[in-house]
mmCIF file of C-alpha atoms and ligand atoms in Angstrom:
data_model
loop_
_atom_site.group_PDB
_atom_site.id
_atom_site.type_symbol
_atom_site.label_atom_id
_atom_site.label_comp_id
_atom_site.label_asym_id
_atom_site.label_seq_id
_atom_site.Cartn_x
_atom_site.Cartn_y
_atom_site.Cartn_z
ATOM 1 C CA MET A 1 -25.529 9.773 52.446
ATOM 2 C CA GLY A 2 -24.530 12.270 49.751
ATOM 3 C CA LYS A 3 -24.355 15.996 50.129
ATOM 4 C CA VAL A 4 -26.165 18.200 52.538
ATOM 5 C CA LYS A 5 -26.891 21.827 52.001
ATOM 6 C CA ASP A 6 -23.437 23.376 51.391
ATOM 7 C CA LEU A 7 -24.395 26.927 51.971
ATOM 8 C CA ALA A 8 -25.921 26.075 55.343
ATOM 9 C CA TYR A 9 -22.460 25.989 56.761
ATOM 10 C CA GLN A 10 -21.577 29.642 56.598
ATOM 11 C CA ARG A 11 -20.054 30.057 60.051
ATOM 12 C CA ILE A 12 -17.745 27.295 60.927
ATOM 13 C CA VAL A 13 -15.622 26.530 64.046
ATOM 14 C CA VAL A 14 -12.753 24.130 63.377
ATOM 15 C CA LYS A 15 -10.966 22.466 66.274
ATOM 16 C CA PHE A 16 -7.455 21.028 65.944
ATOM 17 C CA GLY A 17 -6.332 18.546 68.581
ATOM 18 C CA THR A 18 -2.815 18.196 69.873
ATOM 19 C CA GLY A 19 -2.384 14.762 68.456
ATOM 20 C CA LEU A 20 -3.252 16.066 65.043
ATOM 21 C CA LEU A 21 -1.003 19.132 65.121
ATOM 22 C CA THR A 22 1.990 17.145 66.271
ATOM 23 C CA GLY A 23 1.371 14.082 64.130
ATOM 24 C CA ALA A 24 1.501 12.213 67.468
ATOM 25 C CA THR A 25 5.061 13.388 68.168
ATOM 26 C CA ASP A 26 6.213 15.707 70.948
ATOM 27 C CA CYS A 27 6.347 18.909 68.883
ATOM 28 C CA LEU A 28 4.240 20.848 66.347
ATOM 29 C CA ASN A 29 4.410 19.490 62.837
ATOM 30 C CA GLN A 30 4.427 22.516 60.623
ATOM 31 C CA GLU A 31 3.908 20.555 57.439
ATOM 32 C CA LEU A 32 0.702 19.041 58.844
ATOM 33 C CA MET A 33 -0.393 22.409 60.148
ATOM 34 C CA SER A 34 0.335 24.021 56.841
ATOM 35 C CA GLY A 35 -2.109 21.586 55.138
ATOM 36 C CA LEU A 36 -4.882 22.495 57.631
ATOM 37 C CA VAL A 37 -4.185 26.167 57.305
ATOM 38 C CA THR A 38 -4.361 26.026 53.503
ATOM 39 C CA GLN A 39 -7.905 24.526 53.740
ATOM 40 C CA VAL A 40 -9.012 27.150 56.259
ATOM 41 C CA ALA A 41 -7.585 29.840 54.025
ATOM 42 C CA GLU A 42 -9.411 28.476 51.024
ATOM 43 C CA LEU A 43 -12.804 28.614 52.786
ATOM 44 C CA HIS A 44 -11.998 32.045 54.158
ATOM 45 C CA LYS A 45 -11.294 33.136 50.553
ATOM 46 C CA ARG A 46 -14.670 31.770 49.493
ATOM 47 C CA GLY A 47 -16.327 34.044 52.046
ATOM 48 C CA ARG A 48 -17.048 31.586 54.819
ATOM 49 C CA GLU A 49 -16.699 32.771 58.409
ATOM 50 C CA LEU A 50 -14.172 30.676 60.299
ATOM 51 C CA ILE A 51 -12.841 30.421 63.854
ATOM 52 C CA VAL A 52 -10.064 28.028 64.748
ATOM 53 C CA VAL A 53 -9.852 26.457 68.223
ATOM 54 C CA SER A 54 -6.331 25.119 68.566
ATOM 55 C CA SER A 55 -4.665 22.926 71.191
ATOM 56 C CA GLY A 56 -0.934 22.339 71.171
ATOM 57 C CA ALA A 57 0.217 25.150 73.479
ATOM 58 C CA ILE A 58 1.301 22.870 76.329
ATOM 59 C CA THR A 59 3.028 20.394 74.047
ATOM 60 C CA SER A 60 4.776 23.197 72.292
ATOM 61 C CA GLY A 61 5.949 24.769 75.592
ATOM 62 C CA ARG A 62 7.160 21.480 76.886
ATOM 63 C CA TYR A 63 9.187 20.901 73.730
ATOM 64 C CA ARG A 64 10.729 24.384 73.825
ATOM 65 C CA LEU A 65 11.831 23.975 77.420
ATOM 66 C CA GLY A 66 13.061 20.420 76.768
ATOM 67 C CA LEU A 67 11.132 19.065 79.693
ATOM 68 C CA SER A 68 9.931 15.545 80.313
ATOM 69 C CA LYS A 69 6.235 14.589 80.030
ATOM 70 C CA LYS A 70 6.571 13.016 83.468
ATOM 71 C CA ILE A 71 6.722 16.430 85.159
ATOM 72 C CA ARG A 72 3.141 17.419 85.693
ATOM 73 C CA GLY A 73 1.063 19.590 87.995
ATOM 74 C CA ILE A 74 0.263 23.201 88.369
ATOM 75 C CA PRO A 75 1.730 25.762 87.968
ATOM 76 C CA TYR A 76 3.828 23.557 85.709
ATOM 77 C CA ARG A 77 1.032 23.136 83.147
ATOM 78 C CA GLN A 78 0.471 26.905 83.259
ATOM 79 C CA VAL A 79 4.148 27.648 82.679
ATOM 80 C CA LEU A 80 4.180 25.318 79.650
ATOM 81 C CA ALA A 81 1.082 26.985 78.277
ATOM 82 C CA ALA A 82 2.610 30.423 78.772
ATOM 83 C CA VAL A 83 5.684 29.454 76.815
ATOM 84 C CA GLY A 84 3.870 27.401 74.197
ATOM 85 C CA GLN A 85 0.969 29.666 73.390
ATOM 86 C CA SER A 86 3.158 32.371 71.841
ATOM 87 C CA ARG A 87 5.017 29.769 69.811
ATOM 88 C CA LEU A 88 1.753 28.277 68.616
ATOM 89 C CA MET A 89 0.522 31.725 67.535
ATOM 90 C CA HIS A 90 3.834 32.466 65.857
ATOM 91 C CA VAL A 91 3.455 29.329 63.614
ATOM 92 C CA TYR A 92 -0.160 30.190 62.776
ATOM 93 C CA ASP A 93 0.755 33.740 62.070
ATOM 94 C CA GLN A 94 3.475 32.678 59.601
ATOM 95 C CA LEU A 95 1.296 30.080 57.940
ATOM 96 C CA PHE A 96 -1.743 32.308 57.517
ATOM 97 C CA SER A 97 0.237 35.315 56.368
ATOM 98 C CA ARG A 98 1.046 33.380 53.184
ATOM 99 C CA TYR A 99 -2.639 33.846 52.345
ATOM 100 C CA ASN A 100 -2.750 37.463 53.594
ATOM 101 C CA ILE A 101 -4.926 36.419 56.500
ATOM 102 C CA THR A 102 -4.490 38.240 59.802
ATOM 103 C CA VAL A 103 -4.807 36.097 62.890
ATOM 104 C CA ALA A 104 -5.954 37.091 66.348
ATOM 105 C CA GLN A 105 -5.362 35.258 69.593
ATOM 106 C CA ALA A 106 -8.394 34.768 71.768
ATOM 107 C CA LEU A 107 -7.801 33.044 75.120
ATOM 108 C CA LEU A 108 -10.966 32.160 77.004
ATOM 109 C CA ALA A 109 -11.454 31.156 80.604
ATOM 110 C CA LYS A 110 -14.562 29.423 81.738
ATOM 111 C CA ALA A 111 -14.965 31.660 84.767
ATOM 112 C CA ASP A 112 -15.113 34.765 82.544
ATOM 113 C CA LEU A 113 -17.889 33.380 80.420
ATOM 114 C CA ALA A 114 -19.994 32.247 83.425
ATOM 115 C CA ASN A 115 -21.438 35.708 83.914
ATOM 116 C CA ARG A 116 -23.658 37.108 81.265
ATOM 117 C CA ALA A 117 -21.548 40.190 80.668
ATOM 118 C CA GLY A 118 -18.352 38.161 80.116
ATOM 119 C CA TYR A 119 -20.183 35.822 77.769
ATOM 120 C CA LEU A 120 -21.510 38.770 75.734
ATOM 121 C CA ASN A 121 -18.070 40.431 75.666
ATOM 122 C CA ALA A 122 -16.375 37.317 74.342
ATOM 123 C CA ARG A 123 -19.198 36.889 71.777
ATOM 124 C CA ASN A 124 -18.966 40.490 70.590
ATOM 125 C CA THR A 125 -15.217 40.260 70.202
ATOM 126 C CA LEU A 126 -15.399 37.087 68.154
ATOM 127 C CA LEU A 127 -18.203 38.416 65.992
ATOM 128 C CA ALA A 128 -16.304 41.672 65.433
ATOM 129 C CA LEU A 129 -13.200 39.677 64.333
ATOM 130 C CA LEU A 130 -15.357 37.662 61.886
ATOM 131 C CA GLU A 131 -16.704 40.897 60.483
ATOM 132 C CA LEU A 132 -13.183 42.263 59.983
ATOM 133 C CA ARG A 133 -12.232 39.005 58.324
ATOM 134 C CA VAL A 134 -9.627 38.410 60.977
ATOM 135 C CA LEU A 135 -9.107 34.791 61.839
ATOM 136 C CA ALA A 136 -9.497 34.167 65.602
ATOM 137 C CA ILE A 137 -7.427 31.381 66.992
ATOM 138 C CA VAL A 138 -8.927 30.370 70.311
ATOM 139 C CA ASN A 139 -7.443 28.379 73.186
ATOM 140 C CA GLU A 140 -8.229 28.075 76.814
ATOM 141 C CA ASN A 141 -6.358 30.618 78.892
ATOM 142 C CA ASP A 142 -4.415 27.833 80.639
ATOM 143 C CA VAL A 143 -2.213 30.344 82.449
ATOM 144 C CA VAL A 144 -5.125 31.428 84.633
ATOM 145 C CA ALA A 145 -7.389 28.403 84.512
ATOM 146 C CA VAL A 146 -7.208 26.683 87.818
ATOM 147 C CA ASP A 147 -6.828 22.958 87.526
ATOM 148 C CA GLU A 148 -8.074 21.873 90.983
ATOM 149 C CA ILE A 149 -11.353 23.523 90.534
ATOM 150 C CA LYS A 150 -12.867 21.385 87.873
ATOM 151 C CA GLU A 151 -15.849 23.697 87.359
ATOM 152 C CA ALA A 152 -13.478 26.644 86.717
ATOM 153 C CA ARG A 153 -11.807 25.073 83.620
ATOM 154 C CA PHE A 154 -12.952 23.709 80.347
ATOM 155 C CA GLY A 155 -9.977 21.391 80.662
ATOM 156 C CA ASP A 156 -10.185 20.146 77.132
ATOM 157 C CA ASN A 157 -10.585 21.920 73.822
ATOM 158 C CA ASP A 158 -13.492 19.742 72.691
ATOM 159 C CA ASN A 159 -15.755 21.343 75.241
ATOM 160 C CA LEU A 160 -14.144 24.698 74.633
ATOM 161 C CA SER A 161 -14.832 24.423 70.925
ATOM 162 C CA ALA A 162 -18.478 23.627 71.576
ATOM 163 C CA MET A 163 -18.681 26.676 73.805
ATOM 164 C CA VAL A 164 -17.236 28.776 71.032
ATOM 165 C CA ALA A 165 -19.724 27.396 68.545
ATOM 166 C CA ASN A 166 -22.504 28.196 71.009
ATOM 167 C CA LEU A 167 -21.061 31.661 71.609
ATOM 168 C CA VAL A 168 -20.982 32.711 67.960
ATOM 169 C CA ASP A 169 -24.044 30.691 66.886
ATOM 170 C CA ALA A 170 -22.018 28.629 64.375
ATOM 171 C CA ASP A 171 -23.571 26.460 61.704
ATOM 172 C CA LEU A 172 -20.939 23.797 61.992
ATOM 173 C CA LEU A 173 -18.390 22.648 64.489
ATOM 174 C CA LEU A 174 -15.720 20.409 62.982
ATOM 175 C CA ILE A 175 -13.605 18.572 65.535
ATOM 176 C CA LEU A 176 -10.532 17.170 63.900
ATOM 177 C CA SER A 177 -8.278 14.729 65.618
ATOM 178 C CA ASP A 178 -6.512 11.468 64.878
ATOM 179 C CA ILE A 179 -9.684 9.413 65.130
ATOM 180 C CA ALA A 180 -12.109 9.117 62.223
ATOM 181 C CA GLY A 181 -15.324 9.458 64.273
ATOM 182 C CA LEU A 182 -17.510 7.432 66.574
ATOM 183 C CA TYR A 183 -17.349 3.682 66.097
ATOM 184 C CA THR A 184 -19.667 0.892 67.099
ATOM 185 C CA ALA A 185 -16.863 -0.329 69.389
ATOM 186 C CA ASP A 186 -13.318 0.749 70.166
ATOM 187 C CA PRO A 187 -11.417 0.411 66.862
ATOM 188 C CA HIS A 188 -8.101 0.147 68.667
ATOM 189 C CA ARG A 189 -9.201 -3.026 70.429
ATOM 190 C CA ASN A 190 -11.796 -4.665 68.206
ATOM 191 C CA THR A 191 -12.149 -5.895 64.691
ATOM 192 C CA GLY A 192 -15.309 -5.734 62.611
ATOM 193 C CA VAL A 193 -16.304 -2.392 63.996
ATOM 194 C CA HIS A 194 -17.695 0.284 61.771
ATOM 195 C CA LEU A 195 -17.896 4.063 61.874
ATOM 196 C CA ILE A 196 -21.289 5.569 62.676
ATOM 197 C CA PRO A 197 -21.898 8.075 59.981
ATOM 198 C CA GLN A 198 -24.697 9.983 61.658
ATOM 199 C CA VAL A 199 -26.114 10.460 65.156
ATOM 200 C CA ASP A 200 -29.602 12.019 65.245
ATOM 201 C CA ARG A 201 -29.744 12.147 69.010
ATOM 202 C CA ILE A 202 -27.257 11.416 71.739
ATOM 203 C CA ASP A 203 -28.803 8.741 73.900
ATOM 204 C CA ALA A 204 -27.458 6.322 76.560
ATOM 205 C CA GLU A 205 -26.180 3.977 73.881
ATOM 206 C CA ILE A 206 -24.079 6.646 72.202
ATOM 207 C CA GLU A 207 -22.642 7.675 75.564
ATOM 208 C CA ARG A 208 -21.816 4.089 76.293
ATOM 209 C CA LEU A 209 -19.885 3.828 73.002
ATOM 210 C CA ALA A 210 -17.931 6.884 73.843
ATOM 211 C CA VAL A 211 -16.830 5.626 77.228
ATOM 212 C CA GLY A 212 -15.547 2.467 75.652
ATOM 213 C CA THR A 213 -13.415 4.243 73.095
ATOM 214 C CA SER A 214 -9.738 4.984 73.791
ATOM 215 C CA SER A 215 -7.872 7.698 72.010
ATOM 216 C CA ASN A 216 -4.296 8.754 71.502
ATOM 217 C CA LEU A 217 -5.191 12.312 72.078
ATOM 218 C CA ALA A 218 -3.555 14.537 74.635
ATOM 219 C CA THR A 219 -6.533 15.550 76.611
ATOM 220 C CA GLY A 220 -9.809 14.896 74.864
ATOM 221 C CA GLY A 221 -11.096 11.396 74.052
ATOM 222 C CA MET A 222 -14.421 10.325 72.765
ATOM 223 C CA VAL A 223 -16.097 11.193 76.093
ATOM 224 C CA THR A 224 -15.210 14.894 75.891
ATOM 225 C CA LYS A 225 -16.243 14.857 72.199
ATOM 226 C CA ILE A 226 -19.672 13.553 73.092
ATOM 227 C CA GLU A 227 -19.940 16.220 75.819
ATOM 228 C CA ALA A 228 -19.087 18.747 73.180
ATOM 229 C CA ALA A 229 -21.594 17.210 70.815
ATOM 230 C CA LYS A 230 -24.303 17.544 73.442
ATOM 231 C CA LEU A 231 -23.705 21.255 73.891
ATOM 232 C CA ALA A 232 -23.233 21.942 70.191
ATOM 233 C CA THR A 233 -26.336 20.085 69.047
ATOM 234 C CA ALA A 234 -28.425 21.536 71.834
ATOM 235 C CA SER A 235 -27.320 24.945 70.703
ATOM 236 C CA GLY A 236 -28.481 24.327 67.133
ATOM 237 C CA VAL A 237 -25.029 23.555 65.766
ATOM 238 C CA THR A 238 -24.176 20.516 63.611
ATOM 239 C CA LEU A 239 -21.026 18.787 64.848
ATOM 240 C CA VAL A 240 -18.754 16.581 62.784
ATOM 241 C CA ILE A 241 -15.904 14.524 64.238
ATOM 242 C CA ALA A 242 -13.449 13.547 61.625
ATOM 243 C CA ASP A 243 -9.834 12.487 61.004
ATOM 244 C CA GLY A 244 -7.819 15.659 60.314
ATOM 245 C CA ARG A 245 -5.321 13.669 58.292
ATOM 246 C CA GLU A 246 -7.932 12.825 55.683
ATOM 247 C CA PRO A 247 -7.050 14.782 52.480
ATOM 248 C CA ASP A 248 -8.951 18.029 52.180
ATOM 249 C CA VAL A 249 -11.175 17.040 55.094
ATOM 250 C CA ILE A 250 -12.125 20.582 56.020
ATOM 251 C CA LEU A 251 -13.165 21.478 52.465
ATOM 252 C CA ARG A 252 -14.993 18.249 52.021
ATOM 253 C CA VAL A 253 -17.012 18.425 55.238
ATOM 254 C CA ALA A 254 -17.770 22.088 54.643
ATOM 255 C CA ALA A 255 -19.102 21.075 51.185
ATOM 256 C CA GLY A 256 -21.425 18.569 52.862
ATOM 257 C CA GLU A 257 -19.572 15.412 52.154
ATOM 258 C CA ALA A 258 -20.408 12.665 54.652
ATOM 259 C CA LEU A 259 -17.042 12.095 56.386
ATOM 260 C CA GLY A 260 -16.566 11.024 59.979
ATOM 261 C CA THR A 261 -19.518 11.169 62.331
ATOM 262 C CA ARG A 262 -22.055 13.889 61.947
ATOM 263 C CA PHE A 263 -24.251 14.883 64.949
ATOM 264 C CA LEU A 264 -27.405 16.620 63.910
ATOM 265 C CA PRO A 265 -28.642 19.629 65.894
ATOM 266 C CA THR A 266 -31.534 18.880 68.251
ATOM 267 C CA THR A 267 -32.913 22.397 68.168
ATOM 268 C CA SER A 268 -33.259 25.043 65.548
ATOM 269 C CA LYS A 269 -31.315 28.187 66.108
ATOM 270 C CA LEU A 270 -31.770 29.687 69.526
ATOM 271 C CA GLU A 271 -31.381 33.291 70.539
ATOM 272 C CA SER A 272 -28.199 34.251 72.462
ATOM 273 C CA ARG A 273 -29.800 34.354 75.912
ATOM 274 C CA GLN A 274 -31.187 30.852 75.450
ATOM 275 C CA ARG A 275 -27.826 29.575 74.229
ATOM 276 C CA TRP A 276 -26.160 31.043 77.283
ATOM 277 C CA MET A 277 -28.611 29.349 79.547
ATOM 278 C CA LEU A 278 -28.004 26.033 77.779
ATOM 279 C CA SER A 279 -24.232 26.381 77.947
ATOM 280 C CA GLY A 280 -24.302 25.085 81.434
ATOM 281 C CA LEU A 281 -21.704 27.759 82.367
ATOM 282 C CA CYS A 282 -23.957 29.177 85.038
ATOM 283 C CA THR A 283 -26.242 26.275 86.010
ATOM 284 C CA LYS A 284 -26.656 25.947 89.728
ATOM 285 C CA GLY A 285 -28.917 23.042 90.310
ATOM 286 C CA LYS A 286 -31.267 20.426 89.039
ATOM 287 C CA LEU A 287 -35.002 19.765 88.944
ATOM 288 C CA VAL A 288 -36.469 16.432 87.979
ATOM 289 C CA VAL A 289 -40.039 16.627 86.732
ATOM 290 C CA ASP A 290 -42.806 14.011 86.451
ATOM 291 C CA SER A 291 -43.905 12.600 83.080
ATOM 292 C CA GLY A 292 -47.010 14.841 82.847
ATOM 293 C CA ALA A 293 -44.908 17.986 83.303
ATOM 294 C CA ALA A 294 -42.220 16.689 80.911
ATOM 295 C CA THR A 295 -44.794 16.052 78.205
ATOM 296 C CA ALA A 296 -46.397 19.484 78.633
ATOM 297 C CA LEU A 297 -43.045 21.314 78.599
ATOM 298 C CA LYS A 298 -41.971 19.411 75.465
ATOM 299 C CA LYS A 299 -45.222 20.388 73.719
ATOM 300 C CA GLN A 300 -44.359 23.971 74.574
ATOM 301 C CA GLN A 301 -47.387 24.223 76.782
ATOM 302 C CA GLY A 302 -47.220 26.427 79.821
ATOM 303 C CA SER A 303 -44.657 26.867 82.559
ATOM 304 C CA LEU A 304 -43.127 24.500 85.040
ATOM 305 C CA LEU A 305 -45.346 24.382 88.107
ATOM 306 C CA ALA A 306 -44.557 23.003 91.571
ATOM 307 C CA ALA A 307 -46.972 20.123 91.116
ATOM 308 C CA GLY A 308 -44.801 18.634 88.315
ATOM 309 C CA ILE A 309 -41.524 18.679 90.314
ATOM 310 C CA LYS A 310 -40.416 15.390 91.742
ATOM 311 C CA GLN A 311 -36.910 16.134 92.963
ATOM 312 C CA VAL A 312 -34.612 19.098 93.551
ATOM 313 C CA GLU A 313 -30.808 18.989 93.794
ATOM 314 C CA GLY A 314 -28.160 21.595 94.415
ATOM 315 C CA ASP A 315 -28.079 24.918 96.252
ATOM 316 C CA PHE A 316 -29.557 27.777 94.314
ATOM 317 C CA GLN A 317 -31.382 31.057 94.741
ATOM 318 C CA GLN A 318 -34.276 32.699 93.016
ATOM 319 C CA GLY A 319 -33.081 33.946 89.598
ATOM 320 C CA ASP A 320 -30.446 31.182 89.153
ATOM 321 C CA ILE A 321 -30.405 28.912 86.137
ATOM 322 C CA VAL A 322 -31.274 25.279 86.740
ATOM 323 C CA ASN A 323 -31.227 22.174 84.578
ATOM 324 C CA ILE A 324 -34.489 20.363 84.103
ATOM 325 C CA TYR A 325 -34.576 16.592 83.742
ATOM 326 C CA ASN A 326 -37.060 14.072 82.549
ATOM 327 C CA PRO A 327 -38.162 11.282 84.879
ATOM 328 C CA ASP A 328 -35.599 8.974 83.130
ATOM 329 C CA LYS A 329 -32.821 11.506 84.079
ATOM 330 C CA SER A 330 -32.196 12.655 80.511
ATOM 331 C CA ARG A 331 -31.935 16.446 80.160
ATOM 332 C CA LEU A 332 -35.143 18.163 79.122
ATOM 333 C CA GLY A 333 -33.837 21.710 79.131
ATOM 334 C CA CYS A 334 -33.052 24.505 81.524
ATOM 335 C CA GLY A 335 -34.548 27.719 82.855
ATOM 336 C CA ILE A 336 -34.456 30.573 85.295
ATOM 337 C CA THR A 337 -36.104 29.566 88.611
ATOM 338 C CA ASN A 338 -38.440 31.840 90.521
ATOM 339 C CA TYR A 339 -37.821 29.911 93.746
ATOM 340 C CA SER A 340 -34.748 28.831 95.673
ATOM 341 C CA SER A 341 -33.762 25.196 96.156
ATOM 342 C CA VAL A 342 -34.846 25.406 99.813
ATOM 343 C CA ASP A 343 -38.267 26.728 98.734
ATOM 344 C CA ILE A 344 -38.737 24.083 96.026
ATOM 345 C CA ALA A 345 -37.852 21.282 98.496
ATOM 346 C CA THR A 346 -40.868 22.413 100.508
ATOM 347 C CA ILE A 347 -43.362 23.032 97.706
ATOM 348 C CA LYS A 348 -42.467 20.339 95.144
ATOM 349 C CA GLY A 349 -45.409 18.194 94.146
ATOM 350 C CA VAL A 350 -48.057 20.552 95.611
ATOM 351 C CA HIS A 351 -50.704 22.605 93.937
ATOM 352 C CA SER A 352 -49.776 26.221 93.263
ATOM 353 C CA ARG A 353 -52.477 27.490 95.654
ATOM 354 C CA GLU A 354 -50.627 25.926 98.616
ATOM 355 C CA ILE A 355 -47.336 27.763 97.965
ATOM 356 C CA ALA A 356 -48.189 30.825 100.084
ATOM 357 C CA THR A 357 -49.388 28.674 102.975
ATOM 358 C CA LEU A 358 -46.300 26.492 102.969
ATOM 359 C CA LEU A 359 -43.720 29.258 102.484
ATOM 360 C CA GLY A 360 -45.451 32.255 103.944
ATOM 361 C CA TYR A 361 -44.887 34.059 100.726
ATOM 362 C CA ASP A 362 -45.551 33.478 97.015
ATOM 363 C CA TYR A 363 -43.599 34.555 93.939
ATOM 364 C CA GLY A 364 -46.280 33.329 91.583
ATOM 365 C CA SER A 365 -47.398 29.907 90.535
ATOM 366 C CA GLU A 366 -44.611 29.242 88.003
ATOM 367 C CA ILE A 367 -41.399 27.719 89.332
ATOM 368 C CA VAL A 368 -39.867 28.334 85.845
ATOM 369 C CA HIS A 369 -41.892 30.607 83.660
ATOM 370 C CA ARG A 370 -42.375 29.557 79.996
ATOM 371 C CA ASN A 371 -40.529 32.709 78.826
ATOM 372 C CA ASN A 372 -37.478 31.709 80.827
ATOM 373 C CA LEU A 373 -37.409 28.085 79.683
ATOM 374 C CA VAL A 374 -35.364 26.414 77.020
ATOM 375 C CA VAL A 375 -36.587 22.987 76.060
ATOM 376 C CA LEU A 376 -34.160 20.747 74.056
HETATM 377 N N1 LIG B 1 -5.326 24.001 75.973
HETATM 378 C C1 LIG B 1 -4.439 22.927 75.845
HETATM 379 C C2 LIG B 1 -3.257 23.298 75.001
HETATM 380 O O1 LIG B 1 -3.251 24.180 74.270
HETATM 381 C C3 LIG B 1 -5.080 21.730 75.143
HETATM 382 C C4 LIG B 1 -6.265 21.116 75.720
HETATM 383 C C5 LIG B 1 -6.725 19.944 74.865
HETATM 384 O O2 LIG B 1 -5.911 19.371 74.147
HETATM 385 O O3 LIG B 1 -7.903 19.628 74.799
HETATM 386 O O4 LIG B 1 -2.233 22.697 75.079
#
């Protein structure tokens, strides 16, 4: 496949999984980490903008406290993260200081990013750190993230890293773990499988491959990586999944070498408000449209009208963000709705002129206005 445009990858988010940082043991492996840090430092020296998303806090805390893996639950996980996060940062601080790079800890919680102000604050902080040439090391704020409420946590750093790439409008997200990429079948259980070098679009077949692939990783597996790939590529970011133990992997991928599996962006760069809408952080419901509406929206023609809506799901109000789906249930995009879910249930499928009669009021003929719509 050869090289792709090297300079295109100016802003790079690199994610290190727990399995990689520990060398599949129960504690951080500083020698392995040192090799990764050296590569990040080299790119930093060459003027690239980098952000690291690092797992390993919980494992590190567990090791420090000498506790068994069998003890689980909350607040146990939160205690381990509280102990381990400072140790993790201590190691990074020491390793990066060899290259005179100052590190910063950025702990993100999903709930904080769900509102627009929180999203912008996190974005501004990360961008300011990049400008100051300080290396942000991001993790989920596991101390406050509530496990029981699935929606309130990222839960895995694959999804978190895609959110970071979306936040800062990165060119490349490089997810490094102990698996070389996406295979045609589970490499742990099958022979004759081969690595898929490039995915142009994540379809049902790619999702099926991910579900069938096991992983030694602590939290993420291929499923969370594909979720991350969906968000990253929809946000205009290229994502590469590669084996972090491959020599000089960060330098080589950043130079455009075809290593691992590369997922191509499905949109060109989007503006910040559109990326926030696409992040799914704040999506309240779902609209399924008919094929006529789907075609028109994809051709960037007009707004979404009531007549084109087949189905409405979820409980949302006027002004909320909703996901929009094709008739085959694949995601078409998202947008800000002018009508609540209750209203849409009444007016779906009807001509715009009937809205006022059916509801007794009318907020205009567009359910989602073209200007408030992001099509993937
Ligand atoms: N935030 C967790 C940690 O630092 C890791 C989550 C993950 O591995 O995906 O330990």
